[in-house]
GROMACS .gro file of C-alpha atoms in nm:
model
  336
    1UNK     CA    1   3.304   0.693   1.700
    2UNK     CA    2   3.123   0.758   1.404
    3UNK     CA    3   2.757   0.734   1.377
    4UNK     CA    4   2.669   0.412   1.148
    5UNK     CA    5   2.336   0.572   1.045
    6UNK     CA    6   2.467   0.912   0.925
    7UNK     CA    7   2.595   0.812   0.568
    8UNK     CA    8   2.232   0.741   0.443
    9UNK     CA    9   2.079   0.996   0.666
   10UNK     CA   10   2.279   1.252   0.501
   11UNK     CA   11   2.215   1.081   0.130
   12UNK     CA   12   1.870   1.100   0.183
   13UNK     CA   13   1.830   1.457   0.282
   14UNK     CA   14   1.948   1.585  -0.003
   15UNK     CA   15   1.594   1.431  -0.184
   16UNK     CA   16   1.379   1.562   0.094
   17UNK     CA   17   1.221   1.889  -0.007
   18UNK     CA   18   0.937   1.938  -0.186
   19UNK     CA   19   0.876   2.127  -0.505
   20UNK     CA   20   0.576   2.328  -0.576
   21UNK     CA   21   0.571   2.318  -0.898
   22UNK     CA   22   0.651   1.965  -0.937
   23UNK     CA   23   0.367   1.885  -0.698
   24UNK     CA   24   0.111   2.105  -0.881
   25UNK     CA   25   0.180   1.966  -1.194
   26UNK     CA   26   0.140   1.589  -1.069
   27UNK     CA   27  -0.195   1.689  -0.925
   28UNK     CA   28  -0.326   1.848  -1.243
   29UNK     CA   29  -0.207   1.572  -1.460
   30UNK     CA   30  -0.383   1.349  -1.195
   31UNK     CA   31  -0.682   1.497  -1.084
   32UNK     CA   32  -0.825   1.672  -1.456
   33UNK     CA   33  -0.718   1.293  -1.633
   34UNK     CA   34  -0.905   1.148  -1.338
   35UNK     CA   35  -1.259   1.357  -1.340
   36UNK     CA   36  -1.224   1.366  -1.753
   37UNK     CA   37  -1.207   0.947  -1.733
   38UNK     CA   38  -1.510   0.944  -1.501
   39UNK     CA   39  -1.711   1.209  -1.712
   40UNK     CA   40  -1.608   0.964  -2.053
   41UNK     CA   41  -1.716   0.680  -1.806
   42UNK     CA   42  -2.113   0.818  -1.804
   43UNK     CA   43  -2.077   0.920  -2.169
   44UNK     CA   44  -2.001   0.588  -2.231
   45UNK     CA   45  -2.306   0.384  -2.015
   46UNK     CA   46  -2.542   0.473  -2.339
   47UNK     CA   47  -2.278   0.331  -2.566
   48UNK     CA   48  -2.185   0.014  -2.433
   49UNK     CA   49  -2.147  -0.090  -2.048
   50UNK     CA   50  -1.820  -0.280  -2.157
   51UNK     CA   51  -1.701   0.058  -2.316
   52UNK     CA   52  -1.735   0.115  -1.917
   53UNK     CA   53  -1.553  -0.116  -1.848
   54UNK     CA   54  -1.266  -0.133  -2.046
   55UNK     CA   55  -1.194   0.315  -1.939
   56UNK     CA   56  -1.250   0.180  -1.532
   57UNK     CA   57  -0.911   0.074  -1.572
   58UNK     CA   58  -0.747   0.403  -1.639
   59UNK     CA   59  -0.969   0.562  -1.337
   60UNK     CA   60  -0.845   0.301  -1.150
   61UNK     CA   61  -0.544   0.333  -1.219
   62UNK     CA   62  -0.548   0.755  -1.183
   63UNK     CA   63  -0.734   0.671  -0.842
   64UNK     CA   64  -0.414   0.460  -0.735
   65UNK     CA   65  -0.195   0.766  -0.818
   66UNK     CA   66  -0.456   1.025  -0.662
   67UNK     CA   67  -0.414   0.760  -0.338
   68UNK     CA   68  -0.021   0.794  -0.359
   69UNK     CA   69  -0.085   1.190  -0.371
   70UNK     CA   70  -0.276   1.179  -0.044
   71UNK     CA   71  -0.022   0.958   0.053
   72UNK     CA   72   0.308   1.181   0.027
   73UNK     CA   73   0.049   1.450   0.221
   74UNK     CA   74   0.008   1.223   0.514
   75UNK     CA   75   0.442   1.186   0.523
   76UNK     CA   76   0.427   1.610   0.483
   77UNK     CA   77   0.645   1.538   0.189
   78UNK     CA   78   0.429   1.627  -0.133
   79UNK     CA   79   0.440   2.017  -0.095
   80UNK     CA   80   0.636   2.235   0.175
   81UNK     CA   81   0.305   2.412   0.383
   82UNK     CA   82   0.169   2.177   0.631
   83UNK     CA   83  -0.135   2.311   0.560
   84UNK     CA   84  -0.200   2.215   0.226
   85UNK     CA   85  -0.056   1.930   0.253
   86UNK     CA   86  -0.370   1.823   0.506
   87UNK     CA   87  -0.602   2.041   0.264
   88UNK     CA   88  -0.499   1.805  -0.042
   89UNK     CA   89  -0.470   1.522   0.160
   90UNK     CA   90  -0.827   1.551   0.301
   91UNK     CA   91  -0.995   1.577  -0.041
   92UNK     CA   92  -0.733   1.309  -0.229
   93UNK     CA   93  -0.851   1.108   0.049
   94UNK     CA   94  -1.216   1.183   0.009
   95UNK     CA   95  -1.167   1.080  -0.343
   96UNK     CA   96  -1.018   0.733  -0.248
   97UNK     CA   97  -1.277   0.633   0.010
   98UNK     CA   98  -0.977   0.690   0.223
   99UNK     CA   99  -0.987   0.911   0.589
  100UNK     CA  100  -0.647   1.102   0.585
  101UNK     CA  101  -0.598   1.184   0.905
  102UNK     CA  102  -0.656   0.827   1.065
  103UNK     CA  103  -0.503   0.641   0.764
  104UNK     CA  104  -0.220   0.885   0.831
  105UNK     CA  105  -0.159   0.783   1.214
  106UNK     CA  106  -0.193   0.416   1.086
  107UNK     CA  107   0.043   0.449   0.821
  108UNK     CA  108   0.282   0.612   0.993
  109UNK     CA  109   0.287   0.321   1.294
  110UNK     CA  110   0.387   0.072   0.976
  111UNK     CA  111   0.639   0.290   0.893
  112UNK     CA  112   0.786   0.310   1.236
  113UNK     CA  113   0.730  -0.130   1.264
  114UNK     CA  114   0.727  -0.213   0.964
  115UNK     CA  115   0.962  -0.581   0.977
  116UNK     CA  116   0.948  -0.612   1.330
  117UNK     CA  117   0.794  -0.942   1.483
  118UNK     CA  118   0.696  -0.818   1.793
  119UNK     CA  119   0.488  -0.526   1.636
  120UNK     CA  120   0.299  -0.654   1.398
  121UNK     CA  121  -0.052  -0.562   1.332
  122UNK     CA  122  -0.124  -0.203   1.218
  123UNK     CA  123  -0.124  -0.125   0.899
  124UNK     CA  124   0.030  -0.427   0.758
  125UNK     CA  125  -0.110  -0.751   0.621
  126UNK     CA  126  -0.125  -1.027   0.902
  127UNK     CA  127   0.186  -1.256   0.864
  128UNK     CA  128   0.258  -1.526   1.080
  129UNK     CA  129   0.607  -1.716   1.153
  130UNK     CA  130   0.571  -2.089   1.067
  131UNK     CA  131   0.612  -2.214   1.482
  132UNK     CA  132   0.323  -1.927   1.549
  133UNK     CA  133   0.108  -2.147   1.274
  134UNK     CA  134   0.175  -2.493   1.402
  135UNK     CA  135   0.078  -2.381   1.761
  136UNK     CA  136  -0.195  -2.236   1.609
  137UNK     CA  137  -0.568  -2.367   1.661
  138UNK     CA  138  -0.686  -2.551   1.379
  139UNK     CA  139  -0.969  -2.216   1.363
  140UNK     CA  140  -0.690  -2.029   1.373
  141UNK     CA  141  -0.512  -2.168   1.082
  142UNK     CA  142  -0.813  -2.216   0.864
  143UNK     CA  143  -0.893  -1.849   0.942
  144UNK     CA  144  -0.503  -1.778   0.795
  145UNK     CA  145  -0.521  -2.009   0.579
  146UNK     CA  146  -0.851  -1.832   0.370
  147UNK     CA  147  -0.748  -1.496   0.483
  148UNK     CA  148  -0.405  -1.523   0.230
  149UNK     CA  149  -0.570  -1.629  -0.021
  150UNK     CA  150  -0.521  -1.481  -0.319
  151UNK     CA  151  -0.871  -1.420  -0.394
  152UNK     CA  152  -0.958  -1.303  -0.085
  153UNK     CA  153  -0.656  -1.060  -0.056
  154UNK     CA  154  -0.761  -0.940  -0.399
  155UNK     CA  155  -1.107  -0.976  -0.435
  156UNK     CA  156  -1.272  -0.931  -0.115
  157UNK     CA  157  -0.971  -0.766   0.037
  158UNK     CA  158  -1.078  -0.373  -0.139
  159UNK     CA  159  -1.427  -0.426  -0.002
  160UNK     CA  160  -1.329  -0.519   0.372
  161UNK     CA  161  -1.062  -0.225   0.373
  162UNK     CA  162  -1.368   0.017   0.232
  163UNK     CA  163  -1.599  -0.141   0.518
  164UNK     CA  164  -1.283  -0.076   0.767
  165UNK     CA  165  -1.185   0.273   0.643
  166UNK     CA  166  -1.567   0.370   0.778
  167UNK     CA  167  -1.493   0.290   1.149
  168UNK     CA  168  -1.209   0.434   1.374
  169UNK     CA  169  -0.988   0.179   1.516
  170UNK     CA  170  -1.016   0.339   1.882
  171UNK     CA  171  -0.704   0.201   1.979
  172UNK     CA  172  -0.473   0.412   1.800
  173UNK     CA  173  -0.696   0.693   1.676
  174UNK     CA  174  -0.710   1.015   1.910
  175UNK     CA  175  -0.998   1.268   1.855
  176UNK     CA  176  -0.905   1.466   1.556
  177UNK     CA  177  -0.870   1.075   1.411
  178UNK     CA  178  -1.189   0.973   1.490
  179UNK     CA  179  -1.369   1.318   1.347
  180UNK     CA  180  -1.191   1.256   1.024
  181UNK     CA  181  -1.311   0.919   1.001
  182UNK     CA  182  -1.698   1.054   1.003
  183UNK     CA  183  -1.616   1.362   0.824
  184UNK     CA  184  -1.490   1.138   0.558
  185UNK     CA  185  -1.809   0.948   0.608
  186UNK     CA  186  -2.054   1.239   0.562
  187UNK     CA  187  -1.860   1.393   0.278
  188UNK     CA  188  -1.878   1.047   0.045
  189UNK     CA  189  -2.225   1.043   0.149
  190UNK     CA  190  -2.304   1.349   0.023
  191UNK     CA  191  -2.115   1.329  -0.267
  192UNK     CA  192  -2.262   0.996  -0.404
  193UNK     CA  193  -2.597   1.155  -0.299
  194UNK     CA  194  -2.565   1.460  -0.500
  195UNK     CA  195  -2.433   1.226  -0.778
  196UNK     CA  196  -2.717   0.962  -0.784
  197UNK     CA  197  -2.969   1.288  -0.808
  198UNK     CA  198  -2.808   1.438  -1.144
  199UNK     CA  199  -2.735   1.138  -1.323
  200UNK     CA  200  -2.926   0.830  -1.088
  201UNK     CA  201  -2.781   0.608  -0.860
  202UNK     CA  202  -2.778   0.302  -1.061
  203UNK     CA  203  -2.534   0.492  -1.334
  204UNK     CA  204  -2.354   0.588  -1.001
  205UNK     CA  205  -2.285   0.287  -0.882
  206UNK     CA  206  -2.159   0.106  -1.267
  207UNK     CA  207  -1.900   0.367  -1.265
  208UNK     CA  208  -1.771   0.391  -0.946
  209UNK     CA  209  -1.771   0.017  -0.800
  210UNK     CA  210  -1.553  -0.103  -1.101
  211UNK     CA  211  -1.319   0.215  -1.055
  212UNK     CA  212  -1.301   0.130  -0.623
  213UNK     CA  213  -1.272  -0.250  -0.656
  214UNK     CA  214  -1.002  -0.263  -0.935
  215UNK     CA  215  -0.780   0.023  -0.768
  216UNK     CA  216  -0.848  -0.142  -0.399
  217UNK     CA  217  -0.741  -0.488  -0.530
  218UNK     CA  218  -0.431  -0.286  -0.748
  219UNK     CA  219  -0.327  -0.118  -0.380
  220UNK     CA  220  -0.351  -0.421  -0.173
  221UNK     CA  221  -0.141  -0.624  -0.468
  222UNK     CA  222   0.127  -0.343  -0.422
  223UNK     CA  223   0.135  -0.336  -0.094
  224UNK     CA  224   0.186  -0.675  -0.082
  225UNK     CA  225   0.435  -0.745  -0.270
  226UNK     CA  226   0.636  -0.509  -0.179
  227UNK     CA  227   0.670  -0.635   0.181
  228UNK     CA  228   0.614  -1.013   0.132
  229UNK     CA  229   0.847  -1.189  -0.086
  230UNK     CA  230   1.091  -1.436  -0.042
  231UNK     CA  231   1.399  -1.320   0.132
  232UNK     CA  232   1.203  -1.029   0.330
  233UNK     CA  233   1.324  -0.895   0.643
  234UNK     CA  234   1.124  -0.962   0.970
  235UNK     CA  235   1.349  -0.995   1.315
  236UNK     CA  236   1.252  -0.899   1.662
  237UNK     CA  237   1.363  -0.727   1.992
  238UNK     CA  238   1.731  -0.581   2.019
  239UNK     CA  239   1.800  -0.715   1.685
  240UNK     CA  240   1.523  -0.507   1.466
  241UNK     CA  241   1.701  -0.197   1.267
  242UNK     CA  242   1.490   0.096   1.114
  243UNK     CA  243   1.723   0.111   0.842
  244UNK     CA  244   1.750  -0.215   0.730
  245UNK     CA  245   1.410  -0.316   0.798
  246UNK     CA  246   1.338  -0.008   0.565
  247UNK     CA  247   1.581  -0.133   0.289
  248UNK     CA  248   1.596  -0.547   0.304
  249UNK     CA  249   1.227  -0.546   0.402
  250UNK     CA  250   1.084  -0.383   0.131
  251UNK     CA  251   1.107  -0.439  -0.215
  252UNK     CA  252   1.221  -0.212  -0.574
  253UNK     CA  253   0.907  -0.340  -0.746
  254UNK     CA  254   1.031  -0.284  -1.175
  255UNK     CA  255   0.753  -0.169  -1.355
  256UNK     CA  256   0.700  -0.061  -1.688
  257UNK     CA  257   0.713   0.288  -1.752
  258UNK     CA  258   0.360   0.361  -1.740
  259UNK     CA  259   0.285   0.132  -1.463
  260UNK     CA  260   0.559   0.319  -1.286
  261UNK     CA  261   0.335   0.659  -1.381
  262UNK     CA  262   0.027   0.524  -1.265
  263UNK     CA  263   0.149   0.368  -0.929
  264UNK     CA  264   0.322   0.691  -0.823
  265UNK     CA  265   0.703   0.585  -0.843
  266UNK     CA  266   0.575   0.349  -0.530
  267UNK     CA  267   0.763   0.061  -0.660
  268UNK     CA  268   1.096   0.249  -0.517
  269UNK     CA  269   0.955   0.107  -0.204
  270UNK     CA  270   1.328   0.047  -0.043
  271UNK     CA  271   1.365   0.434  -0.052
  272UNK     CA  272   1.024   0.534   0.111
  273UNK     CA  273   1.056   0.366   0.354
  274UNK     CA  274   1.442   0.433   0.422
  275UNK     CA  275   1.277   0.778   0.424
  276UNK     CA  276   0.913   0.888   0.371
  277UNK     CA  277   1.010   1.244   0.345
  278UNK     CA  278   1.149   1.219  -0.003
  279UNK     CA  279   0.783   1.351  -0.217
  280UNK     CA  280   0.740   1.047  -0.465
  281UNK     CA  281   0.883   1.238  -0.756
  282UNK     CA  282   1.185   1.258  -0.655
  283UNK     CA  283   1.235   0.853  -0.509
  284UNK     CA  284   1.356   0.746  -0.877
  285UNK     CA  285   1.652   1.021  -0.888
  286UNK     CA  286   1.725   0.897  -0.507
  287UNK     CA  287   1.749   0.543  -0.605
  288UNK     CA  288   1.941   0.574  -0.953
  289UNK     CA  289   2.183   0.822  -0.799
  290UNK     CA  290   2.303   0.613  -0.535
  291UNK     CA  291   2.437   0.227  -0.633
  292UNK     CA  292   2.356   0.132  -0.248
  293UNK     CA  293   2.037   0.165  -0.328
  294UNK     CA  294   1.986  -0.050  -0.647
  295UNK     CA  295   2.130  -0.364  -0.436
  296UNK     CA  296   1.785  -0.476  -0.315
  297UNK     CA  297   1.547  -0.716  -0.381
  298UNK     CA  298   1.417  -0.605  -0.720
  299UNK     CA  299   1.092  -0.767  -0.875
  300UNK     CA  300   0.955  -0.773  -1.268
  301UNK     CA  301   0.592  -0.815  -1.280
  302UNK     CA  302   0.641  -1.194  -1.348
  303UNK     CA  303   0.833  -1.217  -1.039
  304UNK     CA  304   0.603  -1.074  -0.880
  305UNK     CA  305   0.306  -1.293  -0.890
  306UNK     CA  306   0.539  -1.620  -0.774
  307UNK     CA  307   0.495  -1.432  -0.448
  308UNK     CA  308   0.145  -1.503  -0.371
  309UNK     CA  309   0.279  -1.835  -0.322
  310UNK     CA  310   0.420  -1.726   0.009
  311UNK     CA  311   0.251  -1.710   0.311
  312UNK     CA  312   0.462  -1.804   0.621
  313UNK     CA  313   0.778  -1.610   0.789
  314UNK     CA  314   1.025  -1.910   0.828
  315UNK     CA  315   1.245  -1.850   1.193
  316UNK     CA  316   1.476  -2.138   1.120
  317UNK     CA  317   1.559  -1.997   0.797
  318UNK     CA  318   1.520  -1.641   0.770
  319UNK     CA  319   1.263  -1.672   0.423
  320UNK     CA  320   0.952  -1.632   0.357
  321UNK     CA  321   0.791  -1.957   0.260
  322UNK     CA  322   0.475  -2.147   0.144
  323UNK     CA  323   0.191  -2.392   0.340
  324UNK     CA  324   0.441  -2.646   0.092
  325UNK     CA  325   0.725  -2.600   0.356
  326UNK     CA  326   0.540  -2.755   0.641
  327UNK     CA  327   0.493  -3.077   0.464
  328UNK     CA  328   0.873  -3.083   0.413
  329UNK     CA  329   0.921  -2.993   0.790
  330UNK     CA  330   0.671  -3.268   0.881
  331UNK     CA  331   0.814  -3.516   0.629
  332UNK     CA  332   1.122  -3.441   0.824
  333UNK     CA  333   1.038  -3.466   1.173
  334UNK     CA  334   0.902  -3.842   1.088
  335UNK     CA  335   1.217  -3.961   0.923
  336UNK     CA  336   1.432  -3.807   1.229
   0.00000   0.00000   0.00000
């Protein structure tokens, strides 16, 4: 009998090995864009603070492609050496607020869950099935209730993941994790110190909060919507599949072209997660090359924001719905 899984197993392979010079060339046109944005950023304090501003959305948006570059080094997938994958993944991360090493353990438990009801939890934002929030407390579902809010995912959301990000989470973080997480620690630290004494804290702080905020609330936004939308895949037990939870539970997220640059080809979401080994570069050639993959959920940016609408993993149905849906139900159960 043939093996179901070895048609896209074999697809994806051909995608999976890195290219040097691809990889170099995405971190200089990352990195030198990145520092030369920050640099115009200080330049520009003495001009006009909304000068700041308005250039803290390209840094935000190179930090978001500097975080999908430390990324691809946690998955071993942006360069072939092991070693410098963890040597560019350490300082990307350093640059992102983000520890490598324990985001990387994290991540890769979301990749290895990521749709499955029973394992919900790490690494993923906290979803609920729609009997979970009618047993709920009423605490409970207040607490749910504020928590996916959109202003809360989005606005306080990039400050509680910074706060998080400075703490191992002992239960799935081994030694080396919990080293990285206060090595991270000590090298922010002393960069911002060393910062704040050449040019003064305060100017410090107007360029960098802006820059962290805007890409934090950017990443959780992505993140978000391309696992929660409408017809997402969650099942549990016997009946939860790698494969499909990796293409019908994640979305192709359209963006314009230089959205698409910024982001890090991310939006081919369906394909990472079929197979994190394929380096970022090359997950647009994977997915135009092969019409199996283009028959996903695909989202525009307007789509995309109809989503925040949904908050609750309907059993009964299989969808993804809103806190709307339990009126209906309820509406229902008294006319029964």
């Amino acid at each position: 009998m043939s093996d179901p899984s070895r048609s896209w197993r074999e697809i994806v392979t051909r995608y999976q090995t890195p290219s040097v010079k691809k990889a170099v060339w995405q971190l200089a046109s990352t990195i030198v864009p990145l520092l030369a944005t920050l640099a115009l950023m200080y330049w520009s304090l003495s001009v006009s603070y909304w000068l700041t501003l308005a250039l803290a959305l390209p840094a935000a948006g190179l930090t978001i492609r500097t975080f999908i570059i430390m990324h691809d080094c946690g998955h071993g997938s942006f360069l072939p050496s092991r070693t410098w994958n963890d040597i560019i993944g350490w300082v990307t991360g350093i640059l992102t607020t983000t520890p490598y090493s324990h985001w990387r353990r994290e991540h890769a438990i979301h990749h290895a869950t990521s749709g499955h009801l029973e394992q919900r939890g790490t690494g993923d934002i906290t979803t609920l099935t729609v009997r979970e929030y009618l047993s709920a407390s009423w605490w409970k579902r207040t607490y749910y209730r504020i928590y996916r809010n959109p202003l809360v995912l989005l606005g306080l959301g990039p400050t509680i993941l910074f706060f998080k990000h400075r703490w191992p989470r002992r239960a799935i973080a081994g030694k080396r994790e919990i080293l990285n997480v206060h090595g991270t620690n000590l090298a922010l630290a002393a960069l911002l110190t060393t910062l704040s004494l050449l040019i003064g804290w305060r100017e410090v702080l107007m360029i960098w909060l802006p820059v962290v905020l805007l890409s934090g609330a950017a990443g959780v936004w992505l993140f978000y919507v391309q696992h929660q939308f409408e017809d997402a895949y969650w099942r549990g037990g016997p009946e939860w599949d790698y494969a499909t939870a990796a293409v019908a539970g994640s979305s192709y997220f359209r963006l314009p072209k230089v959205l698409q640059w910024f982001t890090g080809n991310i939006g081919f979401h369906h394909v990472h997660h079929l197979s994190p080994k394929i380096p970022n570069y090359q997950l647009e050639r994977c997915h135009r090359e092969n019409p199996g993959f283009q028959k996903v959920t695909t989202l525009t940016l307007r789509q995309s924001v109809r989503t925040m609408g949904l908050k609750l993993w309907d059993e009964d149905t299989g969808r993804m719905v809103g806190f709307r849906h339990l009126r209906r139900l309820r509406r229902a159960r008294k006319t029964a």
